Each structure stands twice: as C-alpha cells, then as structure tokens.
Amino acid sequence: MDKKTVSVIDLGSNSIRMTIAEIGKDRSIKELENRRETVRVSEKMGPEKTIKPVSFLRTEEAVRKFCKIIKEYDVDKIIAVSTEALRKASNSGLFIDHIFKSTGVRFEIISGEKEAYYDFIGVSDEVDMDNCILTDTGGGSTEIALITKGRVENIISLPLGGVVLTEEFLEKDKVSAPALFNIFKYIHREIEKAFWIDKGKNFPIIAIGGSNKAIGRVLNKRSFSVEEADIFYLKMLGSNLEERKNILGEHSDRADIIIGGLSPVVYIGHRISAERIIISDRGIRDGILAEEAKMFGKII
C-alpha cells in the first residue's frame, strides 16, 4: 500500500474537530477535509463534573456528520481522541460508550502532557520552534510547553480553559472589575505550578486554540506584539455580548467565552515579557497525523 487515508477526530471541551488526510509512503501528508462543530461538552458540568444529556446529543450529532464524510473518502483508519472535558468528567466512560454504540467511533482519553506533545509535533513543521513558549488554550484546559533549542524542556496541563474560566468567574454580558481581578488571581495561582515558565523570559509565544486564533483572524495577522493583544483584549472587555459577536464575525459562537479563552495567553505574555505572539493553525490533529506518517513510512 503506497498511501492510506486517515481521519483524526479531536473532541475538546468546546469544539469537536476532524481532519481527513492522505498519508504517502514518503511520509507526506495531504489534507483532504477539515471540519469543526461546537459541542460544549464541559458546559454546566457543575461540581459533580458530569457531562449533561444535551452535550451527549450535540456530540453524537456532530460525530454522525463526520462519519458521513469519512464514508465518502473511504477512510482506512479513524483515530478519535478526547482531552480535558473527558479527563475530568465523572461519567466519561458512559459518554464514550454511548458515542461508540451510536456512531461506531470510540474515543481515547489522552493526558494533558500527551496533548501538549502532539501540539509540539504538529506546530514544529510550520513555525520556528527553537526557543519559545507553546500554549494551547481549549475549552477546558491550557497546555503549556517550554521549548529550548528545539526540544521540549517542560510540559504541563492546567485547568485554564475558556469555557471553564468563563463559567467559574465571568458574567455572560459585560465583565466586571471584580470578575477580572478574580480570574487573573486564579490564573496566577495555577501558572505558579509551571514555575519553569520564567525560563522563557523574552521568548516568543506560539499560541494555538480557538480563542487565541480569534485575535489573529480579527487583526488579520499571524504575528503581533503583546501590546496589540492587550488592545484586542481590552476591546473585548469593553464590549457586551452582542458587540463581541459583531467583532468576531463568522466566529461569533465564541463570543461568550472569548474573554476567558484569551486570559491565559494575555497573562503569560506579560509574565514572560514575550517577544511576540505567533498564531498557528496547527495542533493536536496535525501531531497525530505526523506520528501516523512516521509509522507508515517505517512500515513501507
């Protein structure tokens, strides 16, 4: 077999994404399809940490849509992974079994460290990863990696996701000063666990994740200063929900969590006096595909 078609499905706390790619014997990767659906798996999980029935249904519907596309491409292999939402959910086993029975797709829950590793592999082919801080903010967590001389020196996964932070600290419309104070106090306490982040002083930040990408889309830039990120963040803070929807345009479904989602990278940018913030569209699915290509090349 000179080539194979692989589908990678990534279920996060806010969105579920699918990439279908053709992998060649030379380890080449040709993207054929890329889809995204908002499912909000971690929405209103509460202190009991249970995925709600509405999230079961939203995810099932999204996976069914993906399966129709997968069938059209005659995919050879499906790899389905889940991250923070299922890592912390008390009923994740029931959820995984339900989705498998109704769609035939079984999700594997991967660790935060493995998620950050896949992020690194996925981004490294696109961006200079010599010395940087890599940060991936999803709906339920933020993965942070310190990269020095092109190697991962430290990795951590922290509960600093856009959905989680929004539900815990922020109002739905205009954000108040006390709420903003509390969210940054919490982010500071969590990032103290990544004490090594200060080794990345003046390094650039490579930022992935939907909320981080939103800055790049609105600014129409893939690289910008911390000050430019501040201006965008302040604009979000000064806007109500409807105004944020208008600013975000086609990505208005993120308007309710955008402030929570941007808060970690804003904090980190100032913490390390980042040289620049560079947005990458790559991520976990790209890393998984790269690993698949590596293994396929060995087999061939």
Short mmCIF file of C-alpha atoms in Angstrom, two decimals:
data_model
loop_
_atom_site.label_atom_id
_atom_site.label_comp_id
_atom_site.label_asym_id
_atom_site.label_seq_id
_atom_site.Cartn_x
_atom_site.Cartn_y
_atom_site.Cartn_z
CA MET A 1 0.00 0.00 0.00
CA ASP A 2 1.60 3.26 -1.18
CA LYS A 3 -0.80 5.52 0.67
CA LYS A 4 -3.58 5.47 3.23
CA THR A 5 -6.36 7.83 4.25
CA VAL A 6 -6.64 8.70 7.94
CA SER A 7 -9.28 10.61 9.85
CA VAL A 8 -8.35 12.25 13.15
CA ILE A 9 -11.18 13.45 15.39
CA ASP A 10 -10.33 15.68 18.34
CA LEU A 11 -13.03 16.18 20.97
CA GLY A 12 -12.33 19.17 23.18
CA SER A 13 -14.35 20.91 25.86
CA ASN A 14 -15.78 23.47 23.44
CA SER A 15 -15.45 22.03 19.93
CA ILE A 16 -15.05 18.78 18.07
CA ARG A 17 -12.79 18.87 15.01
CA MET A 18 -12.00 16.42 12.28
CA THR A 19 -9.18 16.28 9.75
CA ILE A 20 -9.05 13.75 6.93
CA ALA A 21 -5.66 13.38 5.28
CA GLU A 22 -3.91 11.18 2.78
CA ILE A 23 -0.56 9.86 4.02
CA GLY A 24 2.02 8.80 1.43
CA LYS A 25 4.83 6.28 1.67
CA ASP A 26 7.26 9.23 1.65
CA ARG A 27 5.58 10.40 4.91
CA SER A 28 3.84 13.22 3.07
CA ILE A 29 0.51 14.44 4.46
CA LYS A 30 -2.14 15.87 2.14
CA GLU A 31 -5.15 17.36 3.91
CA LEU A 32 -8.43 16.41 2.23
CA GLU A 33 -11.04 17.70 4.67
CA ASN A 34 -11.24 19.84 7.81
CA ARG A 35 -14.44 20.26 9.82
CA ARG A 36 -15.47 21.78 13.14
CA GLU A 37 -18.63 21.68 15.25
CA THR A 38 -19.36 23.41 18.55
CA VAL A 39 -20.50 20.84 21.13
CA ARG A 40 -19.64 22.41 24.53
CA VAL A 41 -19.02 19.09 26.29
CA SER A 42 -17.92 20.82 29.51
CA GLU A 43 -20.89 23.20 29.61
CA LYS A 44 -22.63 23.33 33.02
CA MET A 45 -20.84 20.25 34.32
CA GLY A 46 -21.11 21.63 37.85
CA PRO A 47 -19.27 20.40 40.95
CA GLU A 48 -20.36 16.82 40.22
CA LYS A 49 -18.37 17.02 36.92
CA THR A 50 -20.98 15.24 34.80
CA ILE A 51 -21.43 15.70 31.07
CA LYS A 52 -25.05 16.75 30.54
CA PRO A 53 -27.52 14.97 28.21
CA VAL A 54 -27.61 17.91 25.80
CA SER A 55 -23.82 17.55 25.33
CA PHE A 56 -24.28 13.81 24.66
CA LEU A 57 -26.73 14.69 21.89
CA ARG A 58 -24.66 17.53 20.38
CA THR A 59 -21.55 15.35 20.25
CA GLU A 60 -23.44 12.35 18.83
CA GLU A 61 -24.92 14.52 16.08
CA ALA A 62 -21.51 16.01 15.21
CA VAL A 63 -19.82 12.58 15.06
CA ARG A 64 -22.62 11.28 12.84
CA LYS A 65 -21.97 14.19 10.45
CA PHE A 66 -18.27 13.38 10.45
CA CYS A 67 -18.96 9.68 9.81
CA LYS A 68 -20.88 10.53 6.63
CA ILE A 69 -17.87 12.46 5.35
CA ILE A 70 -15.49 9.69 6.42
CA LYS A 71 -17.53 7.20 4.39
CA GLU A 72 -17.29 9.42 1.31
CA TYR A 73 -13.49 9.37 1.49
CA ASP A 74 -13.25 5.63 2.13
CA VAL A 75 -11.03 6.25 5.15
CA ASP A 76 -8.64 3.44 6.14
CA LYS A 77 -8.21 4.42 9.78
CA ILE A 78 -10.06 6.58 12.30
CA ILE A 79 -8.22 7.98 15.32
CA ALA A 80 -10.51 9.67 17.86
CA VAL A 81 -9.08 11.37 20.95
CA SER A 82 -10.52 13.48 23.73
CA THR A 83 -8.85 15.92 26.06
CA GLU A 84 -9.71 17.86 29.22
CA ALA A 85 -13.52 17.59 29.15
CA LEU A 86 -13.44 13.80 29.37
CA ARG A 87 -10.34 13.72 31.57
CA LYS A 88 -12.26 15.43 34.36
CA ALA A 89 -15.80 14.14 33.73
CA SER A 90 -17.13 11.61 36.25
CA ASN A 91 -19.29 9.97 33.57
CA SER A 92 -16.71 9.92 30.76
CA GLY A 93 -16.89 6.11 30.45
CA LEU A 94 -20.65 6.24 29.94
CA PHE A 95 -20.21 9.06 27.42
CA ILE A 96 -17.56 7.18 25.41
CA ASP A 97 -19.69 4.02 25.35
CA HIS A 98 -22.77 5.97 24.23
CA ILE A 99 -20.94 7.64 21.33
CA PHE A 100 -19.37 4.30 20.31
CA LYS A 101 -22.71 2.44 20.34
CA SER A 102 -24.47 5.15 18.34
CA THR A 103 -21.72 6.00 15.82
CA GLY A 104 -19.08 3.24 15.88
CA VAL A 105 -16.38 5.76 16.85
CA ARG A 106 -14.57 5.12 20.14
CA PHE A 107 -12.68 7.98 21.76
CA GLU A 108 -9.43 7.58 23.68
CA ILE A 109 -8.80 9.99 26.54
CA ILE A 110 -5.23 11.29 26.31
CA SER A 111 -3.26 13.02 29.05
CA GLY A 112 -2.55 16.75 29.09
CA GLU A 113 1.13 16.04 28.61
CA LYS A 114 0.47 13.89 25.55
CA GLU A 115 -1.84 16.58 24.19
CA ALA A 116 0.92 19.18 24.55
CA TYR A 117 3.41 16.80 22.90
CA TYR A 118 1.11 16.35 19.89
CA ASP A 119 0.72 20.14 19.75
CA PHE A 120 4.50 20.49 19.60
CA ILE A 121 4.87 17.89 16.84
CA GLY A 122 2.01 19.44 14.89
CA VAL A 123 3.30 23.00 15.07
CA SER A 124 7.01 22.30 14.64
CA ASP A 125 6.79 21.82 10.86
CA GLU A 126 5.14 25.21 10.42
CA VAL A 127 6.80 27.55 12.94
CA ASP A 128 10.38 28.05 14.16
CA MET A 129 10.35 26.21 17.49
CA ASP A 130 13.93 26.93 18.56
CA ASN A 131 13.20 28.85 21.78
CA CYS A 132 9.59 29.60 22.67
CA ILE A 133 6.64 29.04 24.95
CA LEU A 134 3.94 26.94 23.30
CA THR A 135 0.44 27.47 24.68
CA ASP A 136 -2.80 25.79 23.63
CA THR A 137 -5.96 27.12 25.24
CA GLY A 138 -9.02 24.98 24.74
CA GLY A 139 -12.40 24.96 26.41
CA GLY A 140 -11.32 23.03 29.48
CA SER A 141 -7.56 23.45 29.84
CA THR A 142 -4.42 25.21 28.71
CA GLU A 143 -1.37 23.18 27.78
CA ILE A 144 1.96 24.97 28.16
CA ALA A 145 5.36 23.78 26.96
CA LEU A 146 8.79 25.37 27.36
CA ILE A 147 10.81 24.77 24.20
CA THR A 148 14.55 25.39 24.30
CA LYS A 149 16.92 24.67 21.42
CA GLY A 150 14.09 22.95 19.57
CA ARG A 151 13.38 20.45 22.36
CA VAL A 152 10.55 20.19 24.88
CA GLU A 153 12.07 21.01 28.26
CA ASN A 154 8.87 21.13 30.34
CA ILE A 155 5.18 20.43 29.73
CA ILE A 156 2.10 20.99 31.89
CA SER A 157 -1.68 20.95 31.50
CA LEU A 158 -3.64 23.39 33.67
CA PRO A 159 -7.43 23.83 34.18
CA LEU A 160 -7.44 27.20 32.40
CA GLY A 161 -9.85 26.62 29.54
CA GLY A 162 -12.11 29.26 28.03
CA VAL A 163 -15.39 27.53 28.93
CA VAL A 164 -14.27 26.61 32.45
CA LEU A 165 -12.90 30.07 33.28
CA THR A 166 -16.00 31.78 31.87
CA GLU A 167 -18.43 29.65 33.87
CA GLU A 168 -16.39 29.95 37.06
CA PHE A 169 -15.57 33.67 37.05
CA LEU A 170 -17.15 35.80 34.33
CA GLU A 171 -20.54 37.36 33.67
CA LYS A 172 -22.27 36.47 30.40
CA ASP A 173 -22.51 40.03 29.10
CA LYS A 174 -20.20 42.81 30.33
CA VAL A 175 -17.34 41.64 32.53
CA SER A 176 -16.95 43.44 35.86
CA ALA A 177 -13.71 44.57 37.50
CA PRO A 178 -14.07 42.10 40.44
CA ALA A 179 -14.57 39.22 37.99
CA LEU A 180 -11.47 40.23 36.03
CA PHE A 181 -9.45 40.50 39.25
CA ASN A 182 -10.55 37.03 40.36
CA ILE A 183 -9.82 35.36 37.05
CA PHE A 184 -6.27 36.72 36.91
CA LYS A 185 -5.69 35.81 40.55
CA TYR A 186 -6.72 32.24 39.73
CA ILE A 187 -4.60 32.10 36.55
CA HIS A 188 -1.59 33.38 38.51
CA ARG A 189 -2.04 30.68 41.17
CA GLU A 190 -2.33 27.90 38.58
CA ILE A 191 0.62 29.06 36.48
CA GLU A 192 2.80 29.10 39.59
CA LYS A 193 2.71 25.31 39.15
CA ALA A 194 4.65 25.92 35.93
CA PHE A 195 7.41 27.81 37.78
CA TRP A 196 9.79 26.96 34.92
CA ILE A 197 7.84 29.25 32.58
CA ASP A 198 10.07 32.13 33.72
CA LYS A 199 12.97 30.45 31.90
CA GLY A 200 11.18 31.58 28.75
CA LYS A 201 11.71 35.28 29.52
CA ASN A 202 11.52 37.31 26.30
CA PHE A 203 10.80 34.17 24.24
CA PRO A 204 8.02 34.38 21.63
CA ILE A 205 4.73 32.64 22.41
CA ILE A 206 3.42 30.16 19.86
CA ALA A 207 -0.32 30.22 20.51
CA ILE A 208 -2.90 27.73 19.31
CA GLY A 209 -6.51 27.09 20.26
CA GLY A 210 -9.70 28.75 19.04
CA SER A 211 -9.69 31.83 21.23
CA ASN A 212 -6.06 32.61 20.50
CA LYS A 213 -6.66 32.19 16.77
CA ALA A 214 -9.52 34.68 17.01
CA ILE A 215 -7.06 37.52 17.66
CA GLY A 216 -5.12 36.68 14.53
CA ARG A 217 -8.30 36.48 12.44
CA VAL A 218 -9.66 39.83 13.60
CA LEU A 219 -6.28 41.58 13.37
CA ASN A 220 -5.58 39.74 10.09
CA LYS A 221 -2.12 38.92 11.43
CA ARG A 222 -0.34 35.73 12.35
CA SER A 223 2.25 37.53 14.45
CA PHE A 224 1.72 40.52 16.72
CA SER A 225 3.03 42.18 19.87
CA VAL A 226 1.74 41.67 23.41
CA GLU A 227 0.56 45.29 23.27
CA GLU A 228 -1.59 44.52 20.21
CA ALA A 229 -3.06 41.54 22.06
CA ASP A 230 -3.80 43.84 25.01
CA ILE A 231 -5.68 46.27 22.77
CA PHE A 232 -7.83 43.46 21.38
CA TYR A 233 -8.44 42.04 24.87
CA LEU A 234 -9.46 45.46 26.20
CA LYS A 235 -11.82 45.85 23.24
CA MET A 236 -13.47 42.57 24.23
CA LEU A 237 -13.68 43.71 27.85
CA GLY A 238 -15.31 46.98 26.80
CA SER A 239 -17.94 45.22 24.70
CA ASN A 240 -21.16 43.47 25.59
CA LEU A 241 -22.01 40.03 24.21
CA GLU A 242 -23.72 41.29 21.05
CA GLU A 243 -20.84 43.66 20.31
CA ARG A 244 -18.34 40.83 20.75
CA LYS A 245 -20.35 38.71 18.29
CA ASN A 246 -20.17 41.50 15.72
CA ILE A 247 -16.42 41.91 16.20
CA LEU A 248 -15.78 38.16 15.84
CA GLY A 249 -17.95 37.86 12.74
CA GLU A 250 -18.14 34.30 11.42
CA HIS A 251 -16.67 33.04 14.70
CA SER A 252 -19.37 34.72 16.80
CA ASP A 253 -20.21 31.40 18.50
CA ARG A 254 -17.09 32.04 20.59
CA ALA A 255 -18.20 35.48 21.81
CA ASP A 256 -19.43 34.26 25.19
CA ILE A 257 -16.11 32.57 26.09
CA ILE A 258 -13.60 34.75 24.24
CA ILE A 259 -12.53 36.78 27.29
CA GLY A 260 -11.97 33.66 29.39
CA GLY A 261 -10.24 32.00 26.46
CA LEU A 262 -7.81 34.88 25.90
CA SER A 263 -6.97 35.49 29.56
CA PRO A 264 -4.24 32.80 29.87
CA VAL A 265 -2.20 33.99 26.86
CA VAL A 266 -2.58 37.64 27.96
CA TYR A 267 -1.28 36.71 31.40
CA ILE A 268 1.60 34.62 30.03
CA GLY A 269 2.54 37.35 27.55
CA HIS A 270 3.15 39.78 30.39
CA ARG A 271 4.61 37.17 32.75
CA ILE A 272 7.48 36.39 30.37
CA SER A 273 7.60 39.77 28.56
CA ALA A 274 7.06 37.83 25.35
CA GLU A 275 8.92 39.00 22.28
CA ARG A 276 5.85 38.34 20.12
CA ILE A 277 2.75 36.18 19.96
CA ILE A 278 2.66 33.94 16.89
CA ILE A 279 -0.57 32.18 15.96
CA SER A 280 -0.50 28.72 14.44
CA ASP A 281 -3.42 26.85 12.88
CA ARG A 282 -1.72 23.56 13.65
CA GLY A 283 -2.37 21.46 16.70
CA ILE A 284 -3.11 18.06 18.14
CA ARG A 285 -4.60 16.54 14.96
CA ASP A 286 -1.54 17.59 12.95
CA GLY A 287 0.72 16.00 15.56
CA ILE A 288 -1.20 12.73 15.45
CA LEU A 289 -1.08 12.72 11.64
CA ALA A 290 2.68 13.36 11.74
CA GLU A 291 3.13 10.38 14.06
CA GLU A 292 0.98 8.24 11.76
CA ALA A 293 3.06 9.30 8.76
CA LYS A 294 6.26 8.44 10.62
CA MET A 295 4.98 4.96 11.47
CA PHE A 296 3.58 4.40 7.97
CA GLY A 297 6.93 5.34 6.46
CA LYS A 298 8.65 2.76 8.66
CA ILE A 299 6.21 0.03 7.65
CA ILE A 300 6.62 0.81 3.95
#
